[in-house]
Amino acid sequence: MVSRREGNIDDSLIGGNASTEGPDGESSESTAVTGVDIVRNHHFQETSFTKEAYKKNIRDYMKSIKGVLGRSICGAGARVTDKTLIRERAVSFNLGTSVDMSGYTPDEKLRLQQLRELRRRWLKDQELSPREPVLPPQRLWPLEEFWNKFLQNRTPWRNMVYKAYGHSIFAFTHVLIPAWIIHYYLKYHVNTKPYAIVETKPRIFPGDTILETGEIIPPMKEFPDQHH
């Protein structure tokens, strides 16, 4: 049991100043209300039952929950009902604002009904229809299939090998190949000088004419001791 005061508002909670007036001054009236904490919080209303009305209501209530909780609750409910009938004078009954034995308001009942329908629909959607198209198994390339089998057991060294493979693929595709393409373009399409050709001084033989001076190279002298 708890005792509460209703109507007495603390001005400090709403930004006001506490009143300094005495009991005869102007102040909000407060009344003390005593009752069960749960009853006061949920605004339950106390009601009285006769034995016949109680039996009828509890029988309907047990039927409504039998399909949800099963038969195991029926035995325990019967024992509680018998004890309640024995000490009916010491027991008080409280109903909610909907005055319903189940404790649910009409809005709560509608919400539960909608939830049940959505759950049934969700469960029905999980079942594949015979006409449901089934995607064929994805065909992997040999290299992808190899790495999938290789990484089934993810040990540290396997992860390191796979990371090194990924970095090497990145370096090959993003660094080496672009560098080779740029080198090829500059070598064969931009550079006008023949590549890898070194110009040397041409050889001069007897009888050749020097273009700059027009001089003719005389024949070489013959030596008597020279053998051919």
CSV table of C-alpha atoms in Angstrom, one decimal, residues 3 12 18 54 62 64 101 130 132 136 151 154 182 210 214 218:
chain,number,residue,atom,x,y,z
A,3,SER,CA,-0.1,6.9,0.1
A,12,SER,CA,10.3,24.7,-8.1
A,18,ALA,CA,8.1,28.5,-3.5
A,54,TYR,CA,-16.9,-14.4,-10.9
A,62,MET,CA,-9.7,-19.4,-19.1
A,64,SER,CA,-9.7,-17.4,-24.1
A,101,MET,CA,-11.1,-9.5,-18.1
A,130,PRO,CA,6.9,-24.6,-56.9
A,132,GLU,CA,9.5,-19.8,-57.9
A,136,PRO,CA,21.4,-21.5,-61.3
A,151,LEU,CA,40.5,-19.5,-47.7
A,154,ARG,CA,41.4,-18.9,-42.5
A,182,ILE,CA,53.3,5.2,-71.6
A,210,ILE,CA,84.4,13.8,-99.6
A,214,GLY,CA,84.9,17.5,-103.2
A,218,PRO,CA,93.8,8.7,-103.5
